[in-house]
Structures are given as C-alpha cells and as structure tokens.
Coordinates of C-alpha atoms in Angstrom, one line a residue:
Chain A
M21 CA 43.5 108.3 161.8
T22 CA 40.9 111.0 162.3
S23 CA 41.7 113.4 165.0
T24 CA 38.3 113.3 166.6
I25 CA 37.4 111.6 169.8
H26 CA 34.0 110.2 169.1
D27 CA 31.4 110.4 171.7
L28 CA 29.6 107.1 171.6
G29 CA 28.7 107.2 175.2
Y30 CA 30.0 105.0 178.0
R31 CA 28.4 101.9 179.3
R32 CA 28.9 100.6 182.8
Y33 CA 30.1 97.1 183.4
D34 CA 28.0 95.2 185.8
G35 CA 28.9 91.7 184.8
E36 CA 30.9 89.1 186.6
R37 CA 34.2 89.9 188.3
L38 CA 36.5 87.0 188.9
S39 CA 38.9 86.5 191.7
S40 CA 42.6 87.5 191.6
R41 CA 43.3 83.8 190.8
A42 CA 41.6 84.3 187.5
A43 CA 43.9 87.3 186.8
W44 CA 46.8 85.1 187.8
S45 CA 45.9 82.4 185.3
A46 CA 45.2 84.9 182.6
L47 CA 48.7 86.3 183.1
F48 CA 50.1 82.7 183.0
T49 CA 48.3 81.8 179.8
H50 CA 49.2 85.0 178.1
G51 CA 52.9 84.5 179.1
L52 CA 52.9 80.9 177.8
R53 CA 51.5 82.2 174.4
T54 CA 54.0 85.0 174.3
L55 CA 56.9 82.5 174.9
F56 CA 55.9 80.6 171.8
G57 CA 55.2 83.8 169.8
L58 CA 51.5 83.1 169.6
G59 CA 49.4 86.2 169.0
R60 CA 52.6 88.1 168.2
P61 CA 54.3 89.2 165.0
A62 CA 56.1 86.6 162.8
R63 CA 59.6 87.6 164.0
S64 CA 58.6 86.7 167.6
K65 CA 57.7 83.2 166.4
A66 CA 61.0 82.6 164.6
L67 CA 63.1 81.5 167.6
P68 CA 60.6 79.2 169.3
V69 CA 59.7 77.5 165.9
F70 CA 63.4 77.2 165.1
V71 CA 64.2 75.5 168.4
L72 CA 61.1 73.3 168.2
I73 CA 62.0 72.0 164.7
M74 CA 65.8 71.7 165.3
S75 CA 65.4 69.9 168.6
N76 CA 62.9 67.4 167.1
I77 CA 64.8 66.5 163.9
P78 CA 67.2 64.1 165.6
A79 CA 64.2 62.4 167.3
Y80 CA 62.6 61.7 164.0
I81 CA 65.9 60.5 162.5
S82 CA 66.4 58.2 165.5
V83 CA 62.9 56.7 165.1
F84 CA 63.4 56.2 161.4
V85 CA 66.9 54.6 161.8
S86 CA 65.6 52.4 164.5
S87 CA 62.7 51.1 162.4
E88 CA 65.1 50.4 159.5
T89 CA 67.9 48.7 161.4
G90 CA 66.1 47.4 164.6
L91 CA 68.6 49.2 166.8
P92 CA 67.1 50.3 170.1
I93 CA 66.0 53.9 170.6
R94 CA 68.0 55.7 173.3
H95 CA 66.7 58.5 175.4
A96 CA 69.6 59.2 177.8
A97 CA 71.9 61.1 175.5
Y98 CA 69.2 63.1 173.7
F99 CA 69.0 66.0 176.1
T100 CA 72.7 66.6 176.1
G101 CA 72.8 66.4 172.3
V102 CA 70.4 69.2 171.8
S103 CA 70.9 71.1 175.1
I104 CA 72.4 74.1 173.4
L105 CA 69.0 74.7 171.8
Y106 CA 67.2 74.6 175.1
I107 CA 69.8 77.0 176.6
L108 CA 69.2 79.3 173.6
F109 CA 65.4 79.0 174.0
A110 CA 65.4 79.7 177.8
A111 CA 68.0 82.5 177.5
A112 CA 66.1 84.2 174.7
Q113 CA 62.5 83.7 175.8
S114 CA 62.6 84.3 179.6
P115 CA 63.6 88.0 178.9
E116 CA 60.6 88.2 176.5
L117 CA 58.5 88.2 179.7
F118 CA 60.6 89.4 182.6
S119 CA 62.8 92.0 180.7
R120 CA 60.2 93.2 178.3
D121 CA 57.6 94.0 181.0
Q122 CA 60.2 96.3 182.6
A123 CA 61.4 97.8 179.4
N124 CA 57.8 98.5 178.3
R125 CA 57.0 99.7 181.8
V126 CA 53.8 97.8 182.1
L127 CA 54.5 96.7 185.6
P128 CA 52.7 99.7 187.1
L129 CA 49.6 98.7 185.1
M130 CA 49.7 95.2 186.4
F131 CA 50.5 96.1 190.0
S132 CA 47.6 98.6 190.1
R133 CA 45.3 95.7 189.3
D134 CA 44.3 92.5 191.0
L135 CA 47.8 91.1 191.0
S136 CA 50.3 91.2 193.8
R137 CA 54.0 91.4 193.0
L138 CA 54.4 87.8 194.2
Q139 CA 51.5 86.7 191.9
Y140 CA 53.1 88.4 189.0
A141 CA 56.5 86.8 189.5
S142 CA 55.0 83.3 190.1
A143 CA 52.7 83.5 187.0
R144 CA 55.6 84.7 184.8
L145 CA 57.9 82.0 186.2
L146 CA 55.4 79.2 185.7
S147 CA 54.9 80.3 182.0
V148 CA 58.7 79.9 181.5
L149 CA 58.9 76.6 183.3
V150 CA 56.0 75.1 181.4
A151 CA 57.3 76.3 178.0
I152 CA 60.7 74.8 178.6
F153 CA 59.1 71.6 180.0
L154 CA 57.2 71.2 176.8
M155 CA 60.2 71.9 174.7
V156 CA 62.2 69.1 176.4
L157 CA 59.2 66.8 176.6
I158 CA 58.1 66.8 173.0
P159 CA 61.1 65.1 171.3
Q160 CA 61.3 62.6 174.1
L161 CA 57.7 61.7 173.4
V162 CA 58.5 61.5 169.7
L163 CA 61.2 59.0 170.6
L164 CA 58.9 57.0 172.8
L165 CA 55.7 57.0 170.8
G166 CA 57.6 56.8 167.5
G167 CA 59.4 53.7 168.7
I168 CA 56.2 52.1 169.9
G169 CA 54.4 53.0 166.7
M170 CA 57.2 51.7 164.4
A171 CA 57.5 48.4 166.3
A172 CA 56.2 45.3 164.6
D173 CA 54.1 44.3 167.6
T174 CA 52.7 47.6 168.9
M175 CA 51.0 46.1 171.9
T176 CA 54.1 44.4 173.2
A177 CA 56.3 47.4 172.4
F178 CA 53.9 49.6 174.4
Q179 CA 54.0 47.3 177.4
E180 CA 57.8 47.1 177.3
R181 CA 58.5 50.8 176.8
W182 CA 55.6 52.7 178.3
A183 CA 57.4 52.8 181.7
T184 CA 60.0 55.1 180.1
I185 CA 57.4 57.9 180.5
G186 CA 58.4 58.2 184.1
P187 CA 62.1 59.2 183.5
I188 CA 61.0 61.3 180.5
L189 CA 58.7 63.4 182.7
A190 CA 61.5 63.5 185.4
V191 CA 64.2 64.8 183.1
S192 CA 61.9 67.3 181.5
L193 CA 61.0 68.6 184.9
L194 CA 64.6 68.8 186.1
A195 CA 65.8 70.5 182.9
S196 CA 62.9 73.1 182.9
A197 CA 63.4 73.8 186.6
L198 CA 67.1 74.5 186.1
L199 CA 67.0 76.5 182.8
G200 CA 63.7 78.2 183.7
T201 CA 64.6 79.6 187.1
V202 CA 68.2 80.6 186.2
T203 CA 67.3 82.4 183.0
S204 CA 64.2 84.0 184.7
A205 CA 66.3 85.3 187.6
I206 CA 68.8 86.9 185.1
A207 CA 66.0 88.3 183.0
F208 CA 64.2 89.8 186.0
W209 CA 67.3 91.6 187.1
T210 CA 68.2 92.8 183.6
P211 CA 65.5 95.0 182.0
R212 CA 67.5 95.1 178.8
R213 CA 66.4 92.0 176.9
H214 CA 69.4 91.3 174.7
L215 CA 71.8 91.8 177.6
A216 CA 69.7 89.3 179.6
T217 CA 69.9 86.8 176.9
A218 CA 73.7 87.3 176.5
T219 CA 74.2 87.0 180.2
A220 CA 72.3 83.8 180.5
V221 CA 74.1 82.1 177.6
G222 CA 77.4 83.5 178.9
L223 CA 76.7 82.0 182.4
F224 CA 76.3 78.5 181.0
I225 CA 79.4 78.8 178.9
V226 CA 81.4 80.2 181.8
L227 CA 80.2 77.4 184.1
G228 CA 81.2 74.8 181.6
A229 CA 84.7 76.4 181.1
A230 CA 85.2 76.9 184.8
T231 CA 84.4 73.2 185.4
T232 CA 87.0 72.1 182.8
A233 CA 89.6 74.6 184.2
L234 CA 89.0 73.5 187.8
G235 CA 89.1 69.8 186.8
S236 CA 92.4 70.2 185.0
T237 CA 94.2 71.8 187.9
S238 CA 94.9 70.1 191.2
V239 CA 92.4 72.3 193.1
L240 CA 89.5 69.9 192.6
D241 CA 89.3 66.5 191.2
T242 CA 87.2 66.1 188.0
K243 CA 84.3 64.4 189.8
T244 CA 83.8 67.3 192.1
A245 CA 84.5 70.0 189.5
Q246 CA 81.8 68.5 187.2
L247 CA 79.2 69.3 189.9
F248 CA 79.5 73.0 189.0
N249 CA 78.4 72.5 185.5
P250 CA 74.6 72.2 185.5
I251 CA 74.5 70.9 182.0
V252 CA 76.8 68.1 182.8
V253 CA 74.9 67.4 186.0
L254 CA 71.7 67.2 183.9
D255 CA 73.4 64.8 181.5
F256 CA 74.3 62.6 184.5
C257 CA 70.7 62.8 185.7
N258 CA 69.5 61.7 182.2
R259 CA 71.8 58.8 182.1
L260 CA 71.0 57.6 185.6
L261 CA 67.3 58.1 185.2
F262 CA 67.0 56.2 181.8
D263 CA 69.6 53.7 183.0
E264 CA 70.5 52.6 179.4
P265 CA 73.8 50.9 178.5
S266 CA 76.0 53.5 176.9
R267 CA 77.5 52.9 173.5
R268 CA 80.4 55.1 174.2
V269 CA 81.9 56.2 177.5
V270 CA 81.8 59.9 177.8
R271 CA 82.1 60.8 181.4
T272 CA 82.2 58.5 184.4
I273 CA 79.3 59.1 186.7
A274 CA 80.8 59.4 190.2
H275 CA 77.9 60.2 192.4
P276 CA 74.4 58.8 193.1
L277 CA 71.4 60.6 191.5
S278 CA 70.4 62.3 194.7
V279 CA 73.7 64.3 194.8
Y280 CA 73.0 65.6 191.3
V281 CA 69.4 66.4 192.0
L282 CA 70.6 68.3 195.1
V283 CA 73.1 70.3 193.0
L284 CA 70.3 71.3 190.6
A285 CA 68.0 72.1 193.6
A286 CA 70.7 74.5 194.8
Y287 CA 70.8 76.3 191.5
V288 CA 67.0 76.5 191.5
A289 CA 66.8 77.7 195.1
V290 CA 69.3 80.5 194.5
S291 CA 67.5 81.6 191.4
L292 CA 64.1 81.5 193.1
G293 CA 65.5 83.6 195.9
A294 CA 66.8 86.1 193.3
I295 CA 63.4 86.1 191.5
F296 CA 61.3 86.8 194.6
W297 CA 63.6 89.3 196.0
R298 CA 63.5 91.2 192.8
A299 CA 59.7 90.9 192.7
R300 CA 59.5 92.6 196.1
T301 CA 61.9 95.4 195.2
V302 CA 61.5 96.1 191.5
D303 CA 60.4 99.6 190.7
A304 CA 56.9 99.7 189.3
Chain B
M19 CA 38.2 104.9 200.5
F20 CA 34.7 104.5 199.1
G21 CA 34.0 103.1 202.5
H22 CA 36.7 100.4 202.3
D23 CA 39.8 99.9 204.3
V24 CA 42.8 100.7 202.1
V25 CA 44.9 97.9 203.5
K26 CA 42.4 95.2 204.2
D27 CA 40.3 95.5 201.1
R28 CA 43.2 96.1 198.7
T29 CA 41.8 93.9 195.9
L30 CA 38.4 95.4 196.1
I31 CA 39.8 98.9 195.9
R32 CA 42.0 98.1 192.9
R33 CA 38.8 97.2 191.1
L34 CA 37.4 100.6 191.8
V35 CA 40.5 102.5 190.7
G36 CA 41.8 103.0 187.1
Y37 CA 45.3 104.4 186.7
M38 CA 46.8 106.0 183.7
P39 CA 50.5 106.6 184.1
E40 CA 52.4 109.5 182.7
H41 CA 55.2 107.5 181.1
D42 CA 54.9 105.2 178.0
C43 CA 53.6 101.8 179.0
L44 CA 52.5 100.2 175.8
P45 CA 54.3 97.2 174.4
P46 CA 55.0 98.2 170.8
D47 CA 54.3 94.9 169.1
A48 CA 51.0 94.2 170.8
S49 CA 47.7 95.6 169.3
A50 CA 45.6 97.9 171.4
A51 CA 42.7 95.5 171.3
E52 CA 44.8 92.6 172.7
F53 CA 46.6 94.8 175.2
V54 CA 43.5 96.4 176.7
M55 CA 41.7 93.0 176.8
H56 CA 44.6 91.4 178.6
L57 CA 44.7 94.1 181.2
G58 CA 40.9 93.8 181.6
Q59 CA 41.4 90.1 182.4
L60 CA 44.1 91.1 184.9
S61 CA 41.4 93.2 186.5
G62 CA 39.3 90.1 187.0
L63 CA 37.0 90.3 183.9
P64 CA 36.2 87.0 182.3
R65 CA 37.8 86.5 178.8
T66 CA 34.8 87.3 176.6
A67 CA 33.7 90.2 178.8
A68 CA 37.2 91.6 178.7
R69 CA 37.2 91.4 174.9
E70 CA 33.9 93.3 174.7
R71 CA 34.9 95.9 177.2
A72 CA 38.2 96.4 175.4
A73 CA 36.4 97.1 172.1
E74 CA 33.9 99.3 173.9
V75 CA 36.4 101.5 175.8
L76 CA 38.7 101.8 172.7
R77 CA 35.7 103.0 170.7
H78 CA 34.8 105.3 173.5
V79 CA 38.2 107.0 173.3
G80 CA 38.0 107.1 169.5
L81 CA 40.0 104.1 168.3
F82 CA 38.3 101.9 165.7
E83 CA 40.0 99.8 163.1
E84 CA 43.4 101.0 164.3
R85 CA 43.0 99.0 167.4
Y86 CA 44.2 95.8 165.6
R87 CA 47.5 97.4 164.6
P88 CA 50.6 97.1 166.7
M89 CA 50.8 100.0 169.1
G90 CA 54.4 100.8 168.0
T91 CA 52.8 102.4 164.9
Y92 CA 50.5 104.7 166.9
S93 CA 50.9 108.5 167.2
T94 CA 51.3 110.0 170.6
G95 CA 47.6 111.0 170.6
M96 CA 46.5 107.5 169.9
Q97 CA 48.8 106.1 172.6
Q98 CA 47.4 108.5 175.1
R99 CA 43.9 107.2 174.3
V100 CA 45.0 103.6 174.7
K101 CA 46.4 104.5 178.1
L102 CA 43.1 106.1 179.0
A103 CA 41.2 103.1 177.7
Q104 CA 43.2 100.6 179.7
A105 CA 42.4 102.6 182.8
L106 CA 38.7 102.5 182.0
V107 CA 38.4 98.9 180.9
H108 CA 37.3 97.5 184.2
D109 CA 34.8 100.3 184.8
P110 CA 36.4 101.9 187.8
R111 CA 34.8 104.4 190.1
L112 CA 37.8 106.6 190.4
L113 CA 40.2 107.4 187.6
V114 CA 43.7 108.6 188.4
L115 CA 45.3 110.4 185.4
D116 CA 48.9 111.5 185.4
E117 CA 49.5 114.2 182.9
P118 CA 46.9 113.0 180.4
T119 CA 47.6 115.7 177.8
N120 CA 51.4 115.1 177.7
G121 CA 52.8 115.3 174.2
L122 CA 49.5 116.2 172.5
D123 CA 49.0 119.0 170.1
P124 CA 46.5 121.7 171.0
A125 CA 43.6 120.1 169.2
G126 CA 44.4 116.7 170.7
R127 CA 44.7 118.3 174.1
D128 CA 41.2 119.9 173.8
E129 CA 39.8 116.5 172.8
M130 CA 41.5 114.7 175.6
L131 CA 40.2 117.2 178.1
A132 CA 36.7 117.0 176.7
L133 CA 36.8 113.3 177.0
V134 CA 38.1 113.5 180.6
R135 CA 35.4 116.1 181.4
R136 CA 32.7 113.9 180.0
T137 CA 34.0 110.8 181.7
G138 CA 33.7 112.7 185.0
R139 CA 30.4 114.4 184.5
E140 CA 28.3 112.0 182.5
F141 CA 29.6 108.6 183.5
G142 CA 29.7 109.0 187.2
I143 CA 33.4 108.3 187.4
S144 CA 35.4 110.6 189.7
V145 CA 38.6 111.7 188.1
L146 CA 41.8 112.8 189.7
V147 CA 44.0 114.5 187.3
S148 CA 47.6 115.5 188.0
S149 CA 49.0 118.1 185.8
H150 CA 51.4 121.0 185.8
L151 CA 49.3 122.8 183.3
L152 CA 47.1 124.8 185.7
G153 CA 45.2 126.4 182.9
E154 CA 44.0 123.0 181.8
L155 CA 42.9 122.1 185.3
E156 CA 41.0 125.3 185.5
R157 CA 39.0 124.5 182.4
T158 CA 38.4 120.8 183.2
C159 CA 38.0 120.4 186.9
T160 CA 35.6 121.2 189.7
S161 CA 38.0 121.3 192.5
I162 CA 41.6 121.5 193.3
V163 CA 43.4 119.3 195.9
A164 CA 47.0 119.7 196.8
I165 CA 48.5 116.4 198.0
E166 CA 51.9 116.4 199.5
R167 CA 53.6 113.2 200.7
G168 CA 50.4 111.2 200.7
A169 CA 48.5 113.7 202.8
L170 CA 45.7 116.0 201.6
Q171 CA 46.9 119.6 202.0
H172 CA 44.2 121.7 200.5
Q173 CA 40.9 121.2 198.8
I174 CA 39.2 124.1 197.2
A175 CA 36.5 124.3 194.6
V176 CA 37.7 125.7 191.3
D177 CA 34.6 128.0 191.0
A178 CA 35.4 129.5 194.4
L179 CA 39.0 130.0 193.4
T180 CA 38.5 131.6 190.1
S181 CA 35.4 133.7 190.9
E182 CA 35.5 137.4 190.9
I183 CA 37.3 139.2 193.6
P184 CA 36.7 142.8 194.7
Q185 CA 39.4 144.4 192.6
L186 CA 39.7 146.4 189.4
A187 CA 42.7 145.8 187.2
V188 CA 43.6 148.9 185.3
E189 CA 46.2 149.6 182.6
V190 CA 46.7 153.0 181.2
D191 CA 48.7 154.6 178.4
G192 CA 50.3 157.7 179.7
D193 CA 51.2 159.1 183.1
V194 CA 50.4 156.3 185.5
D195 CA 51.6 158.1 188.6
A196 CA 49.3 161.0 188.0
V197 CA 46.3 158.7 187.6
I198 CA 47.2 156.8 190.8
N199 CA 47.7 160.1 192.6
T200 CA 44.3 161.4 191.7
L201 CA 42.7 158.1 192.8
T202 CA 44.5 158.0 196.1
Q203 CA 43.4 161.5 196.9
A204 CA 39.8 160.4 196.3
D205 CA 40.4 157.7 199.0
W206 CA 40.7 154.6 196.7
R207 CA 43.2 152.0 197.7
V208 CA 45.6 151.4 194.8
T209 CA 48.6 149.1 194.3
R210 CA 51.0 149.0 191.4
D211 CA 51.6 145.8 189.5
R212 CA 53.6 144.8 186.5
T213 CA 51.4 146.2 183.8
G214 CA 49.4 148.9 185.5
F215 CA 47.8 149.1 188.9
V216 CA 45.0 147.4 190.8
L217 CA 42.2 149.2 192.6
M218 CA 41.0 147.6 195.7
L219 CA 37.3 147.9 196.2
P220 CA 35.9 148.3 199.7
A221 CA 33.0 146.0 198.9
G222 CA 32.2 143.4 196.2
D223 CA 28.9 144.7 194.9
R224 CA 28.2 146.1 191.5
E225 CA 27.4 149.6 192.5
V226 CA 30.8 150.1 194.2
A227 CA 32.5 148.6 191.1
A228 CA 30.7 151.0 188.9
R229 CA 31.7 154.0 191.0
A230 CA 35.3 152.8 191.0
A231 CA 35.2 152.5 187.2
D232 CA 33.9 156.1 186.9
A233 CA 36.6 157.3 189.2
V234 CA 39.3 155.6 187.1
R235 CA 37.8 157.1 184.0
D236 CA 37.7 160.6 185.5
A237 CA 41.3 160.3 186.8
C238 CA 42.5 159.3 183.3
V239 CA 40.7 162.2 181.7
A240 CA 42.2 164.5 184.3
A241 CA 45.7 163.2 183.7
G242 CA 45.3 163.1 179.9
A243 CA 46.1 159.3 179.9
G244 CA 44.5 156.7 177.7
L245 CA 42.6 153.9 179.3
L246 CA 43.8 150.5 177.9
R247 CA 42.2 148.0 180.2
L248 CA 39.7 148.1 182.9
E249 CA 38.3 144.8 184.2
R250 CA 37.2 143.1 187.4
G251 CA 39.8 141.0 189.0
R252 CA 39.7 137.2 188.8
T253 CA 41.9 134.8 190.6
R254 CA 43.7 132.4 188.4
L255 CA 45.1 129.1 189.5
D256 CA 48.7 129.8 188.7
A257 CA 48.5 133.0 190.7
L258 CA 47.1 131.0 193.6
F259 CA 49.9 128.4 193.3
A260 CA 52.5 131.1 193.1
S261 CA 51.4 132.5 196.4
D262 CA 50.9 129.0 197.9
A263 CA 54.4 128.1 197.0
E264 CA 55.7 131.1 198.9
V265 CA 53.6 130.3 201.9
N266 CA 54.9 126.7 202.0
G267 CA 58.4 127.8 201.4
A268 CA 60.4 124.6 201.4
A269 CA 57.4 122.4 200.3
T270 CA 58.8 119.7 198.1
E271 CA 56.6 118.8 195.2
L272 CA 53.2 120.5 195.3
G273 CA 51.1 118.2 193.2
A274 CA 48.3 120.0 191.5
A275 CA 45.6 117.5 191.5
V276 CA 42.0 117.9 190.9
V277 CA 39.0 115.9 191.7
R278 CA 35.6 116.0 190.2
T279 CA 33.1 114.3 192.4
P280 CA 29.7 113.7 190.9
E281 CA 27.0 113.9 193.6
R282 CA 26.1 110.2 193.6
V283 CA 29.6 109.1 194.3
A284 CA 30.2 111.7 196.9

C-alpha cells in the first residue's frame, strides 16, 4: 500500500436514482446471498453447504430405494427427520445478518441512507425467511420430482403426485415462518453472533425438554404439553398436511390442523413483535 | 436544509448527505469494492452505476487493487479512506465527517486533510468536520460552527478568527519587570502572560505596531535584557475555545464543527 492519496479528480454522478424500494430489494438480495455464503470467504459457505448436502442426502436415498423396491415415497416424516439441520441453519445464519450488522456497526451507515428502520428489519427478515424456505423446499422437491422421474410411467406419476406440491409449499412456509422469525428475533436482540446462535439452539432444546417434563407430570396432559414444542407442532402439521398412512406410530395427533397452525402463528407473532420493537429502539 | 423540509423530504435529504462515522463500521470479511457498492445501492443507485461509482470513489481516495481484499486486512489509514469513500459514493452535496483523522499517523493525517480540503473546494461538496483537533480545523476549514444540542450556537469564519489582532507578544531574557515598567511609564498598556508579556496596541495599523516594536526594543536595551520574541498577536482556535468554554460555563459538549461552503452551494 502506497501512502499517497492520489488526486484523480472527482466526477459528479448525475445518473438515475431509484426509489427506496430499490434500496430495500438490494438489501434483501444481498442478505439472501450472505445467508448462503455467496460473495463471502469460503468459511462462510461451509455451514450452508453442509446443511444443504446433509438435508438432501436422505431424499436421494429415498428416491433411489423407492425406484428399486417400488415402495411409495413419503414426505410427511422428512422434515422432522432432518429438522435439527434446519434449526442449526436458522440459528447460525440469522445472526449472520442481524447480529453481524450490529457487531460491525454498519447500522448507522444504512439508517443514514434511503432505508428506514422498518425497511431494514423487513428486508433482513425476508432474506432469512426465503433462505429457510428454500432449504426446506429443496429436498421435498427432490422427493417429488425424483419420484415422478423414476416412475415407469412418468405422465401418470405426474398426474398422481403433482398435487403434493401444495402441502410441500405449505410445510416449507410454516417451517420457515417459525424458524426464521424466532431466530431473527433472538439474533436482533443479541449483537454477539455466537451467543445468538447458542441461545436459539438452546431455546428449541429447552422447549423440547420442557414439553417432555410437563407431559410426564400431572400438570398438563401430553396432548396439551406437546403444543409448547414448536418442532413437534411442525411435525404434526407435516403429517396432517401430507395425510399419508404412517408406517409406525410415533405420537398421536390430538388436535385439528388449525390448532397447530395457530400455535405456530403465536410463536411468529411474538417474534415479529420482538423484531419490530428492536428495529425501533436499536442504537444506530 | 438545501431548501427541503427536514421531516417531510427525509429521503431526498438523505441523498444529499454523506456521513462518515467516527467508529469502525467496516465488515472485516467484505471487500471495499463490494461494501461501497452495496451502500451505493442502498442510497438508490442502480447496480451497475453503484459498481462504477464505488470503483471511482475508491480510486479517488487512493485505493486501487487493494479494494478487492477483505477489509479486515486493511491498515487504519485504508479503513479511514473506505469510510470516506462510502460517504461519497452517492455523490452527496453535504459531507458530514466525524473525526476523519482518527488513528492516522502524521503523514496520513495530512493526506486525509488535503483530500477533505479538495473535496470541499474543488468538487462543490460542503463538508462538515467534527474534530477535537482544533489545529487541524484551523488548517482545513473556512468557518467554525459550534453546535450544541442540535442548535447552531456560533458561526465564525476561520480567517476572521485567526487574523491579526492589535497586540504584540513579547518574550525577553532578563529583568522582565524592568522592561514592563519602562513601557508602562511610556503609556503602553501591558499585560503579563505565561511566557512574557503582551503589549496592547491602541490601533491596528502598521505604523503603531512599528512604534510599539521600537519602544519594546528601547526598553530592553535600557533594562539590559535580551529580546527573545517579538511578534504580532494572532488568535488561535484553541485559545478561542478556551475562552468560549469559560463563557458557557456549564455547556455540555461543545462540538467543534466546521463548514466549508463553496459559493454555488451557499
């Protein structure tokens, strides 16, 4: 590095200036890229790539086994099977945006531009939601399209199974809404990235343990206690939405789908409240 | 501000203002090119225009190939330049710089100040610098404003402040009291200060100053003292602020901020 500041003149900019919507979408796109480690050093790509590969391997195995044995492909249990990976992804990547921006102190630079605090929070949150949505969606699509592609009669298989796309989109939406808002809220309130990740993972573990503990005492019956564990609730949503006959009975579903969706909505609402409250009060 | 309502035209005003914070604000694993471009986009520039502008302002502040390296590897001087570049990327009309020379060595400090000065004088961008280094402000800026709790307290041109004042500062080696005595008897007004004494001139013109200098010389000769220093008084900013602080007494933080206003903007 030479220690001279070169004088090459300064040129004015009189080109186009876009609306603050454009700034918002630039922030959204940049956030989405950041979550997958794109345009960032290799070590930032490690976790998203790991989760992407690990969460897809069972799908490929499933498709392969199905094509060899003719057993039907099942979607309902897939999310629960790899849910720990999604929790890891959400807990690790939401702080990449919300905590990092605070730790690096770039918020003043953003808030002094065409972005309001609300726009900042919404763009960041949407990046997280879309990233998790894609993560949950991709293996389900592999199951669906793989099953269709491997079938002897592709056209018939397509007609029979294509309707599954509805439940697939629905569970991806529910999962991303829950994991995305909860981890974003924690990350926004925790400028230290690793602490935010640990807190988010811890929260899901504690909720699971609390459910078991409550269910085993006489305080609440198991059916009610299970409502507190969002991952179990998501599992129920999956099974109700896909409506597949289960090979083994894990947990009995005690409530209709609407109850479970309401429970998830409550988690999302509280998290959204926390996010937008933080957006208004965070020090820039 | 620039004829716009601060509350109603918030977005518009944000386009006209570039802000360089005092604290570190650079993500260590992003490159300067990428970071400045992203912030350009957040200021409403289209993607390609933001990329071009980013390259241009980084070159302007003296960053070339380094701009593709992660900013965590930059020296403080380079980081300060990136901070300046990100404030310039959307071509603002007013630049607000908070302690731009923080953490720089003397050479880097001079270069940064030269850059700030040029940005103000040649590119038609008004610059508001906040600094506790009054000497730097004196060298760089055209006027001083003191802002306290969001309200403008004083605005004075630096030239007016640091111009000559009708005083002679004198320092002698020997019997100071004798010299002062002689001068007082000759009807000169004299006050002692830390290093010597100050002779108050009744008028600011050259002839009076020359007569006063002669009187000091004669007094020194008479008292057998050596004359070490004899110069016309100049106000300095720090002296001014020292007296200002006394006047304001309980004034909280007296920000020393300076505006340069090129004619066409004013």
